[in-house]
Coordinates of C-alpha atoms and ligand atoms in Angstrom, one line a residue:
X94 CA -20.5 14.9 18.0
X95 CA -20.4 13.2 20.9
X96 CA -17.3 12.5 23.7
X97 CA -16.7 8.7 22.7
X98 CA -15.0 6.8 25.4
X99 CA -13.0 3.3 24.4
X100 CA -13.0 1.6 28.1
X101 CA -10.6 -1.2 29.1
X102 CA -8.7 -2.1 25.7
X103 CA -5.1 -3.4 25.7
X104 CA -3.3 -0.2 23.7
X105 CA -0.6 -1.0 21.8
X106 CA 1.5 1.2 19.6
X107 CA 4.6 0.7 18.1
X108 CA 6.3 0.6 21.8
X109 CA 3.7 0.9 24.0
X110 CA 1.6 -2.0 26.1
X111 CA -0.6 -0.8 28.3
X112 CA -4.5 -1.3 29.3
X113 CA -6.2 2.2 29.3
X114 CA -9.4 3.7 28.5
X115 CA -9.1 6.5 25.8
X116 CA -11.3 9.8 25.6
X117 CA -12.0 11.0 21.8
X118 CA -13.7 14.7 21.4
X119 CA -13.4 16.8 18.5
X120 CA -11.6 14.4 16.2
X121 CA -8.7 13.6 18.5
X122 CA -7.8 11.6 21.4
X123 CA -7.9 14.0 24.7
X124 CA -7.3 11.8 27.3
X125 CA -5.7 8.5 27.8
X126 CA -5.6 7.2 31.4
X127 CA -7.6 4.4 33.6
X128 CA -11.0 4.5 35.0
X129 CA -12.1 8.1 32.9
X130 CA -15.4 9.1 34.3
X131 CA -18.2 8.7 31.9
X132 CA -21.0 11.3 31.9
X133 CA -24.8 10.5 30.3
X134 CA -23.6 12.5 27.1
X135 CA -20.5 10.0 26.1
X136 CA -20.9 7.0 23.8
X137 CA -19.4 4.3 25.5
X138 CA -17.7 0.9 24.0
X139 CA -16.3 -1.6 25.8
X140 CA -12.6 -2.9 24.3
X141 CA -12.2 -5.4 26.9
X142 CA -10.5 -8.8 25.8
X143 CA -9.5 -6.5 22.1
X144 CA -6.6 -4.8 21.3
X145 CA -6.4 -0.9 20.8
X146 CA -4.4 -0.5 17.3
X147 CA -3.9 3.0 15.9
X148 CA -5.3 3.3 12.6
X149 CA -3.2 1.6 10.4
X150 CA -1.9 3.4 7.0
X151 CA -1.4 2.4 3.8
X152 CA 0.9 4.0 1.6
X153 CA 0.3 2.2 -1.5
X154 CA -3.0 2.0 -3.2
X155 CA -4.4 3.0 -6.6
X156 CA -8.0 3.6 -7.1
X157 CA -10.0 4.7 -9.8
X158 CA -6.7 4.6 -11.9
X159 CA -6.2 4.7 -15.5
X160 CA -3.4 2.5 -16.6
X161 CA -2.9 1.4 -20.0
X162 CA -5.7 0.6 -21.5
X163 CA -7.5 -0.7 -18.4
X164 CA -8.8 1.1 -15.1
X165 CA -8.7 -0.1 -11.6
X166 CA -12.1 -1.1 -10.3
X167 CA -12.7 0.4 -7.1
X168 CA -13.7 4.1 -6.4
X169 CA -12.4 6.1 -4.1
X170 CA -15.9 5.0 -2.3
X171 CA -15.6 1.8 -2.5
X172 CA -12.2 1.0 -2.2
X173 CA -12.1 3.5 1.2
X174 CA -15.1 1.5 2.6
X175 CA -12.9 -1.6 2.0
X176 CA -9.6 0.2 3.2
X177 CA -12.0 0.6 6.5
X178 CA -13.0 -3.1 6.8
X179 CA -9.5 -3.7 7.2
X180 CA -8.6 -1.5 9.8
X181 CA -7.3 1.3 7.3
X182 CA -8.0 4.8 8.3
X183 CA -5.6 6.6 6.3
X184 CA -4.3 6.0 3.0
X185 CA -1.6 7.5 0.2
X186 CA -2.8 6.9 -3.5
X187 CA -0.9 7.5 -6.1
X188 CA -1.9 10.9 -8.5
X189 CA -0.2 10.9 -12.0
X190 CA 1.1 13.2 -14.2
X191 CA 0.3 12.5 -17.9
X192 CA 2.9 12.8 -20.8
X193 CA 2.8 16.5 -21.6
X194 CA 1.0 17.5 -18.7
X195 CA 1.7 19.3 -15.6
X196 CA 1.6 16.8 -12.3
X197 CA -0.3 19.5 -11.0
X198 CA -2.9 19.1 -13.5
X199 CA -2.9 15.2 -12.2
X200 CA -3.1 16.4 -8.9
X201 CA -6.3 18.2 -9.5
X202 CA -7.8 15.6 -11.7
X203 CA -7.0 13.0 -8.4
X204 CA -8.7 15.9 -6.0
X205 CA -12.0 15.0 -8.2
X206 CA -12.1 11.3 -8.0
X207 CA -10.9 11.1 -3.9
X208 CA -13.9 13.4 -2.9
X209 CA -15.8 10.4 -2.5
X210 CA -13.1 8.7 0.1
X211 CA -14.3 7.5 3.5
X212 CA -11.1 8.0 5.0
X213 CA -8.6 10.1 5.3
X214 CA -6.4 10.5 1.8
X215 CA -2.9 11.9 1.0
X216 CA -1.1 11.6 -2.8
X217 CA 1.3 10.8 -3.8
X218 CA 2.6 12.2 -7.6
X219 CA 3.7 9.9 -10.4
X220 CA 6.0 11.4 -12.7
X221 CA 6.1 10.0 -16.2
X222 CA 7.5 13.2 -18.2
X223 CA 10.4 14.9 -16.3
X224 CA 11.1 18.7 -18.2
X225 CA 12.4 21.5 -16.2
X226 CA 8.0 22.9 -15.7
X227 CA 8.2 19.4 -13.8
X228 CA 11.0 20.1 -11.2
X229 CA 9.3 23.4 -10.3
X230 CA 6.2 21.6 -10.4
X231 CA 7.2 19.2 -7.7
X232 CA 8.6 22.3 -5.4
X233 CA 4.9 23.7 -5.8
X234 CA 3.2 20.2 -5.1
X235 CA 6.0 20.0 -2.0
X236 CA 5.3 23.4 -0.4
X237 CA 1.9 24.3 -1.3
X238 CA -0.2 20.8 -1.8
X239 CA 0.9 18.5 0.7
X240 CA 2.6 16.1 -2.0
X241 CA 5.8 15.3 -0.5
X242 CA 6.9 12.2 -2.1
X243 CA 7.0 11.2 -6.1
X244 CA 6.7 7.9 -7.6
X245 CA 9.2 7.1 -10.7
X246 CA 8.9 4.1 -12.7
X247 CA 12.0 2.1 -14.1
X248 CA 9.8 -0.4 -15.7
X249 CA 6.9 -0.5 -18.6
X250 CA 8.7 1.3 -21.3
X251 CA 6.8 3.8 -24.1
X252 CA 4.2 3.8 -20.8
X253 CA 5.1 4.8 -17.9
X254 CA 9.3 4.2 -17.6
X255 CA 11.3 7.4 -17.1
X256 CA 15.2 7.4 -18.0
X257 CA 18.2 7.5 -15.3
X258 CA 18.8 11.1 -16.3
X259 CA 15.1 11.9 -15.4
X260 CA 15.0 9.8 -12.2
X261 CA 17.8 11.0 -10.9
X262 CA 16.6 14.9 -11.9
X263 CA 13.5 14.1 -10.2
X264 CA 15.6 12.9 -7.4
X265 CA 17.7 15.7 -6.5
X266 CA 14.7 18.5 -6.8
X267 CA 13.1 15.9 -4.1
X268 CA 16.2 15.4 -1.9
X269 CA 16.7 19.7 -1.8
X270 CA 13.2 19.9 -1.1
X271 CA 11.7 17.6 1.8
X272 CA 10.6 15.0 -0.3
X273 CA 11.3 11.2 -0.7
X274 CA 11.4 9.7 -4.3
X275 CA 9.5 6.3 -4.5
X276 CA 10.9 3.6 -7.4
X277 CA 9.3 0.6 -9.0
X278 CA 12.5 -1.3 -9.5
X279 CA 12.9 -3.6 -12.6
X280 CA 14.8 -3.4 -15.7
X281 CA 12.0 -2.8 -18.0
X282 CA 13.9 -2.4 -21.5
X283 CA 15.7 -5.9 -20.7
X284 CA 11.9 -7.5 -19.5
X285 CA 10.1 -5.7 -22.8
X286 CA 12.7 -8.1 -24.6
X287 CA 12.0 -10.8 -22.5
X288 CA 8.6 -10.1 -23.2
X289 CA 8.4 -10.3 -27.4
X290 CA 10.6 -13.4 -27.6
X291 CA 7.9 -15.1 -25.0
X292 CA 5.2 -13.5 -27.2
X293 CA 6.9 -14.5 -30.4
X294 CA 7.3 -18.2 -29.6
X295 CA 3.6 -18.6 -28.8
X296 CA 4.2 -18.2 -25.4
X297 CA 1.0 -16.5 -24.3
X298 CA -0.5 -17.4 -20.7
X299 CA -0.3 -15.6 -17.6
X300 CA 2.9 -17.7 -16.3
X301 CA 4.6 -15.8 -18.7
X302 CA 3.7 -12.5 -16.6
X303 CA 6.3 -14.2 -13.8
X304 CA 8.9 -15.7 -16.7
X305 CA 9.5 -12.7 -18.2
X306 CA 10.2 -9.9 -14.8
X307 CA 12.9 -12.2 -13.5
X308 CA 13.9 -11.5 -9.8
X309 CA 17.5 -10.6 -11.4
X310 CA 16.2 -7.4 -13.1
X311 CA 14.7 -6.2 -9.8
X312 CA 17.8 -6.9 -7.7
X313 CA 19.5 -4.7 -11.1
X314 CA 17.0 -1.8 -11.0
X315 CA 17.0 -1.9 -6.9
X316 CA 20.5 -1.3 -6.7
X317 CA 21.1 1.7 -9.8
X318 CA 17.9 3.4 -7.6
X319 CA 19.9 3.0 -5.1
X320 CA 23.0 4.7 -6.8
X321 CA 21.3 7.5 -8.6
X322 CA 19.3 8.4 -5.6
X323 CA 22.8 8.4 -3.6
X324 CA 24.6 11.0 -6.2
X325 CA 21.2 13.2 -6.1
X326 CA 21.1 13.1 -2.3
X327 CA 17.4 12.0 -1.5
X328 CA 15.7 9.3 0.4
X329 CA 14.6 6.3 -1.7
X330 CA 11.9 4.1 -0.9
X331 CA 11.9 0.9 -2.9
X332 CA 8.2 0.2 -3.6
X333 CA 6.4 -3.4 -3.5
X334 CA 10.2 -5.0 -3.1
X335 CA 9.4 -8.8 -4.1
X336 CA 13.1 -9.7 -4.6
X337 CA 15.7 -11.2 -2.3
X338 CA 18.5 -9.4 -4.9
X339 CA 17.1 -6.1 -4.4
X340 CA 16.8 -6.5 -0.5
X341 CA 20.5 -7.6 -0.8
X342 CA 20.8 -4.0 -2.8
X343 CA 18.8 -2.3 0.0
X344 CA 20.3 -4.2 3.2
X345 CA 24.1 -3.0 1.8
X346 CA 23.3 0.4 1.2
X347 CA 21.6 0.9 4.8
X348 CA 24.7 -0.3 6.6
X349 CA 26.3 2.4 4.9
X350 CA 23.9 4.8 6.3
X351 CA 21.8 5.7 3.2
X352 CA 18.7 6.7 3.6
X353 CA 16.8 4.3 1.3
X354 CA 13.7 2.4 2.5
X355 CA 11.5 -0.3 1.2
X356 CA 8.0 -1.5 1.7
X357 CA 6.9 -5.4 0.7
X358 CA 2.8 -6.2 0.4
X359 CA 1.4 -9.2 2.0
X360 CA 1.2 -11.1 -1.5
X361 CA 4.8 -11.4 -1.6
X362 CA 4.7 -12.6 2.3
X363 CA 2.1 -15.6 1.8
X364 CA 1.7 -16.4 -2.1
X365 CA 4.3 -18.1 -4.2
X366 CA 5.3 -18.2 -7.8
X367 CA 3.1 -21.7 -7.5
X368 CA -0.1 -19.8 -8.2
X369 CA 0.8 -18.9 -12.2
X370 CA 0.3 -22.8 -12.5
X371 CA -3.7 -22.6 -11.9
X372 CA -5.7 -24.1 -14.9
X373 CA -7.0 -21.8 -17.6
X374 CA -6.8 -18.3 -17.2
X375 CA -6.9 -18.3 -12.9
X376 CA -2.9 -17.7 -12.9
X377 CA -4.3 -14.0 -14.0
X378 CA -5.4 -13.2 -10.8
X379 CA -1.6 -13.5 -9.5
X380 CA -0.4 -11.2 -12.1
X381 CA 0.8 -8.5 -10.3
X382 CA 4.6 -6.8 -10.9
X383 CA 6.6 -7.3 -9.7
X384 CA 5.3 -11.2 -9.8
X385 CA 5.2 -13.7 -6.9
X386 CA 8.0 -15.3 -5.9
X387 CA 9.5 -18.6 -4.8
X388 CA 9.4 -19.5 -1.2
X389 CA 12.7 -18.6 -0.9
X390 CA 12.2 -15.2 -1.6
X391 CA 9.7 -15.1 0.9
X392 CA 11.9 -16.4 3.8
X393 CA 14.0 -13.2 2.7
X394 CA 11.0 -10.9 3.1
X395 CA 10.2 -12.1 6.0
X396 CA 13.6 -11.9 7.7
X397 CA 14.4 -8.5 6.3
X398 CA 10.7 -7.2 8.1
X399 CA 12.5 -8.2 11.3
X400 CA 16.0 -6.7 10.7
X401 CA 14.0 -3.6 9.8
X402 CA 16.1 -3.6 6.0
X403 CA 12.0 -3.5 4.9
X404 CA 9.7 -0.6 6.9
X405 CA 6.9 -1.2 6.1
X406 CA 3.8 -3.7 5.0
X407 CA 1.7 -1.7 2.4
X408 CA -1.2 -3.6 -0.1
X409 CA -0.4 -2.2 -3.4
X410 CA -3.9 -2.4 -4.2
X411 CA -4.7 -2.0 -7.5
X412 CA -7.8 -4.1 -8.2
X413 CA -8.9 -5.6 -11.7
X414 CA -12.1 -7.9 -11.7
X415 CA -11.4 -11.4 -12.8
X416 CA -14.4 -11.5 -15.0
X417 CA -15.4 -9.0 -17.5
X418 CA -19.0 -8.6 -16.2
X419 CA -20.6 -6.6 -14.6
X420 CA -18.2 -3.6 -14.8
X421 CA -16.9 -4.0 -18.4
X422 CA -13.8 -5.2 -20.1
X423 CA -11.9 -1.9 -19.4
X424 CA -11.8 -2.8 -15.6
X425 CA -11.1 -7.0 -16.6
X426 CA -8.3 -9.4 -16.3
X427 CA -9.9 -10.7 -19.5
X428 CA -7.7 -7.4 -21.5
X429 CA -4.8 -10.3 -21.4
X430 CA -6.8 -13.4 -22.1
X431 CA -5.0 -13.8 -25.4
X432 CA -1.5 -12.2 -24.6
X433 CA 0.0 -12.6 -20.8
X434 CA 1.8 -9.0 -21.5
X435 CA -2.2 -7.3 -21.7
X436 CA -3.2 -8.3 -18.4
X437 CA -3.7 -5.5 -16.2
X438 CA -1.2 -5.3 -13.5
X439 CA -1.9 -5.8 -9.9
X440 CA -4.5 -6.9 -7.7
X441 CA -7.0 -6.3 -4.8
X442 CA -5.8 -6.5 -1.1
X443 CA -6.8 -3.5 0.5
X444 CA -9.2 -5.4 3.0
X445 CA -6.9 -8.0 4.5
X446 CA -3.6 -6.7 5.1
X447 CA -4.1 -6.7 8.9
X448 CA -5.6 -9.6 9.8
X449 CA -2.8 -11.7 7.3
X450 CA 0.1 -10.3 8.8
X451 CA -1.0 -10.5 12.8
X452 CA -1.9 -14.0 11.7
X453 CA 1.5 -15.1 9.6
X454 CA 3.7 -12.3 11.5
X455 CA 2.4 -12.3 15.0
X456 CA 0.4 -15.7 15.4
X457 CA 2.8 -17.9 13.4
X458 CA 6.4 -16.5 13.4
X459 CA 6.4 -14.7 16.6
X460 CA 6.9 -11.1 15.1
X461 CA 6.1 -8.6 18.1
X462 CA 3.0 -7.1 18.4
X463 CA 4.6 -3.5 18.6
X464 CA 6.6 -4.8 15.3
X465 CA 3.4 -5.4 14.0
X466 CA 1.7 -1.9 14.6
X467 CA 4.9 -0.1 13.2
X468 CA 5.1 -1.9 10.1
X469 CA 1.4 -1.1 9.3
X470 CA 0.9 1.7 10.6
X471 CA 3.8 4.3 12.4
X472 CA 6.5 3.8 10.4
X473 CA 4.3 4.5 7.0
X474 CA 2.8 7.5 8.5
X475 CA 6.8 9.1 9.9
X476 CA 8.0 7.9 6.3
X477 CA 5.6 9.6 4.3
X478 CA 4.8 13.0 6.6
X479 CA 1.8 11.5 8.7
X480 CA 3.0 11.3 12.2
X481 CA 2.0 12.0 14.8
X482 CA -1.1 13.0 13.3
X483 CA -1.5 9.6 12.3
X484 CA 0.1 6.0 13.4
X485 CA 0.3 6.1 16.8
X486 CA -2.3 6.4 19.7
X487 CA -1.3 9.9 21.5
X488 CA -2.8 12.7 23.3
X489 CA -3.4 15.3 20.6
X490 CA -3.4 12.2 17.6
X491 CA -6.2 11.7 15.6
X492 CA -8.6 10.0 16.8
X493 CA -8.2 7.1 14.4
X494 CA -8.8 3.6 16.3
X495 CA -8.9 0.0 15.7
X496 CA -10.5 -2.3 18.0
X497 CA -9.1 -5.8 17.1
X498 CA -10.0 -9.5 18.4
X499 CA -6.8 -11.3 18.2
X500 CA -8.5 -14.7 19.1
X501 CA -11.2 -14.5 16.7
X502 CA -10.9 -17.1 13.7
X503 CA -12.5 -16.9 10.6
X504 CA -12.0 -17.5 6.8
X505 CA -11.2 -14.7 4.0
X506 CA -13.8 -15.0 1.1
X507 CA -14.8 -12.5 -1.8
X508 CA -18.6 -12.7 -0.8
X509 CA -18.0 -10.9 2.2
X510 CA -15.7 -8.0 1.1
X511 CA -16.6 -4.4 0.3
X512 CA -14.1 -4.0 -3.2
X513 CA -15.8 -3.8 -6.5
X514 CA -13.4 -6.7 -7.6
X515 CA -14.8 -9.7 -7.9
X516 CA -12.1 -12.5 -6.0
X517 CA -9.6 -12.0 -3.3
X518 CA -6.0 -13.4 -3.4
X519 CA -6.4 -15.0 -0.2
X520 CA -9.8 -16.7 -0.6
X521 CA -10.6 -19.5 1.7
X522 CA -7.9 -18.8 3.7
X523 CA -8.4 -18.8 7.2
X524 CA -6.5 -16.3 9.2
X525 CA -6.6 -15.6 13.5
X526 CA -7.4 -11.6 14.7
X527 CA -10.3 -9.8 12.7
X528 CA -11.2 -6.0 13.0
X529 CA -14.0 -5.5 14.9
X530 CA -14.7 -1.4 15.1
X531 CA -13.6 1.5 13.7
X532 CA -13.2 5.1 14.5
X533 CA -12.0 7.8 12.2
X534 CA -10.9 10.9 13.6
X535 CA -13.4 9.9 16.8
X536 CA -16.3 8.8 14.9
X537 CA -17.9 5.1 14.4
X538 CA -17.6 4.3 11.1
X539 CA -16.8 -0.1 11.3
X540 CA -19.1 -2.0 13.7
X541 CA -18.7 -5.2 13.4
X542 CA -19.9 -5.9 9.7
X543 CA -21.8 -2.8 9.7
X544 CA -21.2 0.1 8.0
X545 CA -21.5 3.2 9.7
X546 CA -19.5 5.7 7.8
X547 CA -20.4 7.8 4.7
X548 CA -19.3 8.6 1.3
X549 CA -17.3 11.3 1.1
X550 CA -16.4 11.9 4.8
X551 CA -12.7 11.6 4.4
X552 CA -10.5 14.6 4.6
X553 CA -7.7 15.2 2.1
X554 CA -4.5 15.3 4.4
X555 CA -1.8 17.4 3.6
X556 CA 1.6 16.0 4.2
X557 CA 4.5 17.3 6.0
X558 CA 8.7 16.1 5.1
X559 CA 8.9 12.6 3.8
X560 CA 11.3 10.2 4.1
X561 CA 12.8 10.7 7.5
X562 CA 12.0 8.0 10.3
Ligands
DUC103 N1 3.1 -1.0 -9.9 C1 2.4 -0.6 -8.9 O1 2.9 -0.1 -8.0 N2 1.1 -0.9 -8.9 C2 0.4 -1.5 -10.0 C3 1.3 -1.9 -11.1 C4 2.7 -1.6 -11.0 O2 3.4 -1.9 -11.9
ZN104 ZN1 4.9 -0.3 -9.3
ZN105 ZN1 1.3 0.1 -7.0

C-alpha cells in the first residue's frame, strides 16, 4: 500500500493541539512533523480547515447477538461499516458464555460472526454461569485470547443475572489476573416484581419499560458492585450508568481511591424519560435498560463527564428494527407489542456518537476539545488494554485517523445511515461537526459518503491489562 500523507490538519489528542502533517506506511503513523516532503508514490489529502481525531473507540456494542428470544440486527458487516461512518475504528463487543457452556466456547462462536468486521474488534466475555471450569476459563481467555475484561449482569433474572456470590467470584479471578469486571447495575429481582404487578394490572405499553427499572435500583446495584468488587480487589467499570444514584455510588467510592469506572452513552446525554410518551407503540424505540431518564439526571451526567467520576462516552449499540419487515420478527421491537417486558432491549447508535457529543459537549456546553477526544476515544482504549495501539495519534500508533469538519451542519436521519435498523434515536436532529474521512490502520476506508473499505478487513485485536488509566 501506498505512503498516505494527511497535510495541514489541526491534531488533537487527548492533550495535544497542534497543526502537523502525518505520514502513514505500513499500518502506522511514521512520522508526525510540518512540511513532510511528498514524493509521486504518496497519496495525498489535504485536512486543512478539519480536525485530526484519533480513531475513536467504542467499548460497548453488541452485534449479531442473541438475547432472549430476539437478535440484534446488525452484522458484524454492517454494523462495522456504520461504526466507520461515525468515526469508529475500533470497537469491543460483547462475547457470551451460555448456561452450561464454556466462555471459551462463546468466544469461538463470536470469532465466527466478527470475521466479517470492517474494523478492528476486541471482546469482551459475558459470564452468565459462574462454576469453578469458569474462573480457569477466564485466566485462559486473560493470558491466551486477548479477553481482558468480563461483563456480569445484576439484572434480567432466570436470563442473564448472576448472584453476588458469583459476581464477586468472577471478580476476584479478574482483579488477580489483569482484568477489569464490567456490571450492568440494577436490582433485577426487585424490577422482575415491579414488572408482574405492572403486567398484572393491565399495564402493558412501553412506558412501563421506564416505570418499572426505577433510577433507585440502579443507584442500589451501582453501589453493592461497588462493594463486592472492593472485598474481591478488582477494577469495576459501571456500564451504560443512566442514574444520578449510582454516579453518587461511583463519585464516593473514587474519592476513596477505588478503582471503579463508569461509561454513560449519548442517549442518556440528550434523550429524556419524555420519549416513552410517544403515541402507539413509538415509546418502543426508547426502550433501552437502563431506560431514559429525567432531565435531571442528565445534568448529573453531564457534570460527572467533566469531573471525570464518568470516563468514557460509549453507544451501547444494540440495534432492534422498529418494524418487523424486512428482517423478521426475531430482530423486531414488535416481540413486545403486546407486553412492555418483551421488547427487546436496547437500541441503534453506533453511527452518531461523535458528531452528538462535539455538538452538545463541545459546541453547546463548552466541554474541551481534548475532553472530548479522551472520553471517545483514549481513555476507552487505556481502560480496556488498547493504548497506545489505539486512541491517541503517536509515532508508532495505528494508523487509525478521523478527519472531522467541526463547522459543518447537517441533520441526523435513518435514510442516510449504514445500520440494518430501520430508525435512529436522534432523527431529525440537527447536530454541528460531521466525519468526513476515514483511515484504518493507514488505509481509506470513509470518504465522504463513500465507502471505501471492505468486508472483512478488520483485525481481531488482542488486548493487553484492563482497567488501569
Ligand atoms: N444491557 C446492555 O448492555 N445492552 C443491551 C441490553 C442490556 O440490558
Ligand atoms: Zn447492560
Ligand atoms: Zn450493552
Amino acid at each position: 500500500m501506498a505512503p498516505v500523507v494527511i497535510k495541514n490538519g489541526r491534531i488533537i489528542t487527548a492533550v495535544d493541539d497542534y497543526t502537523a502533517d502525518i505520514l502513514m506506511e505500513e499500518e502506522r503513523v511514521q512520522t508526525i512533523g510540518r512540511d513532510i516532503p511528498v514524493g509521486a508514490d504518496v497519496e495525498v489529502h489535504d485536512a486543512a480547515g478539519l480536525l485530526v481525531l484519533p480513531g475513536v473507540v467504542d467499548v460497548h456494542t453488541h452485534l449479531d447477538w442473541e438475547f432472549g428470544t430476539a437478535r440484534s440486527a446488525d452484522t458484524f458487516g454492517t454494523g462495522t461499516q456504520a461504526a466507520a461512518f461515525g468515526g469508529t475504528t475500533t470497537l469491543v463487543d460483547f462475547a457470551d458464555q451460555k448456561r452450561g457452556q464454556s466462555p471459551l466456547a462463546g468466544l469461538e462462536d463470536w470469532h465466527q460472526r466478527a470475521q466479517s468486521a470492517s474494523v478492528d474488534v476486541g471482546a469482551h466475555m459475558i459470564l452468565t454461569d459462574v462454576t469453578d471450569q469458569t474462573l480457569e476459563d477466564m485466566k485462559t481467555l486473560i493470558a491466551r485470547e486477548g479477553v481482558s475484561s468480563f461483563k456480569l449482569f445484576m439484572a434480567y433474572p432466570g436470563v442473564l443475572m448472576v448472584d453476588d456470590a458469583s459476581l464477586f467470584k468472577a471478580m476476584r479471578t479478574a482483579g488477580s489476573n489483569g482484568a477489569m469486571v464490567c456490571v450492568h447495575a440494577e436490582n433485577g429481582p426487585v424490577i422482575q416484581a415491579l414488572i408482574e404487578e405492572a403486567l398484572s394490572q393491565g399495564r402493558t405499553g412501553p412506558k412501563y419499560h421506564m416505570l418499572t427499572r426505577p433510577s433507585l435500583m440502579e443507584g442500589e446495584a451501582t453501589h453493592r458492585a461497588i462493594r463486592i468488587s472492593e472485598l474481591a480487589q478488582t477494577p469495576l467499570y459501571i456500564v451504560h450508568l443512566s442514574a444520578q444514584e449510582a454516579l453518587e455510588s461511583v463519585a464516593e467510592a473514587r474519592d476513596r481511591e477505588i478503582p471503579v469506572y463508569a461509561e454513560t452513552c449519548p442517549h442518556y446525554l440528550f434523550l429524556t424519560d419524555e420519549e416513552y410518551d410517544r403515541p402507539g407503540f413509538e415509546g418502543a424505540k426508547y426502550v433501552m435498560t437502563p431506560p431514559l431518564r429525567t432531565q435531571a439526571h442528565q445534568q448529573e451526567l453531564w457534570r460527572g463527564l467533566r469531573t471525570d467520576n464518568l470516563q468514557v462516552i460509549s453507544t451501547d449499540h444494540c440495534p432492534f428494527c422498529f418494524q418487523e419487515q424486512p428482517l423478521g420478527m426475531k430482530y423486531s421491537k414488535r416481540l413486545g407489542y403486546e407486553d412492555f417486558s418483551k421488547i427487546p432491549n436496547g437500541a441503534p447508535g453506533v453511527e452518531t456518537r461523535l458528531p452528538l457529543v462535539f455538538d452538545g459537549g463541545v459546541h453547546q456546553r463548552g466541554l474541551s476539545i481534548n475532553r472530548f477526544v479522551e472520553l471517545t476515544s483514549t481513555s476507552p482504549a487505556k481502560l480496556f488494554g488498547l493504548f497506545p495501539k489505539k486512541g491517541t495519534i503517536a509515532v508508532g500508533s495505528d494508523a487509525d485517523i478521523v478527519l472531522f469538519d467541526p463547522e459543518e451542519t447537517w441533520t441526523i436521519t435513518a435514510s442516510e445511515q449504514h445500520s440494518r435498523v430501520d430508525y435512529t434515536l436522534f432523527e431529525g436532529r440537527s447536530v454541528t461537526g460531521r466525519v468526513k474521512k476515514v483511515f484504518l490502520r493507514g488505509q481509506l476506508i470513509v470518504d465522504g459518503p463513500e465507502w471505501r473499505g471492505r468486508e472483512g478487513m478488520g483485525h481481531f485485536v488482542s488486548r493487553g491489562e484492563s482497567g488501569k488509566v
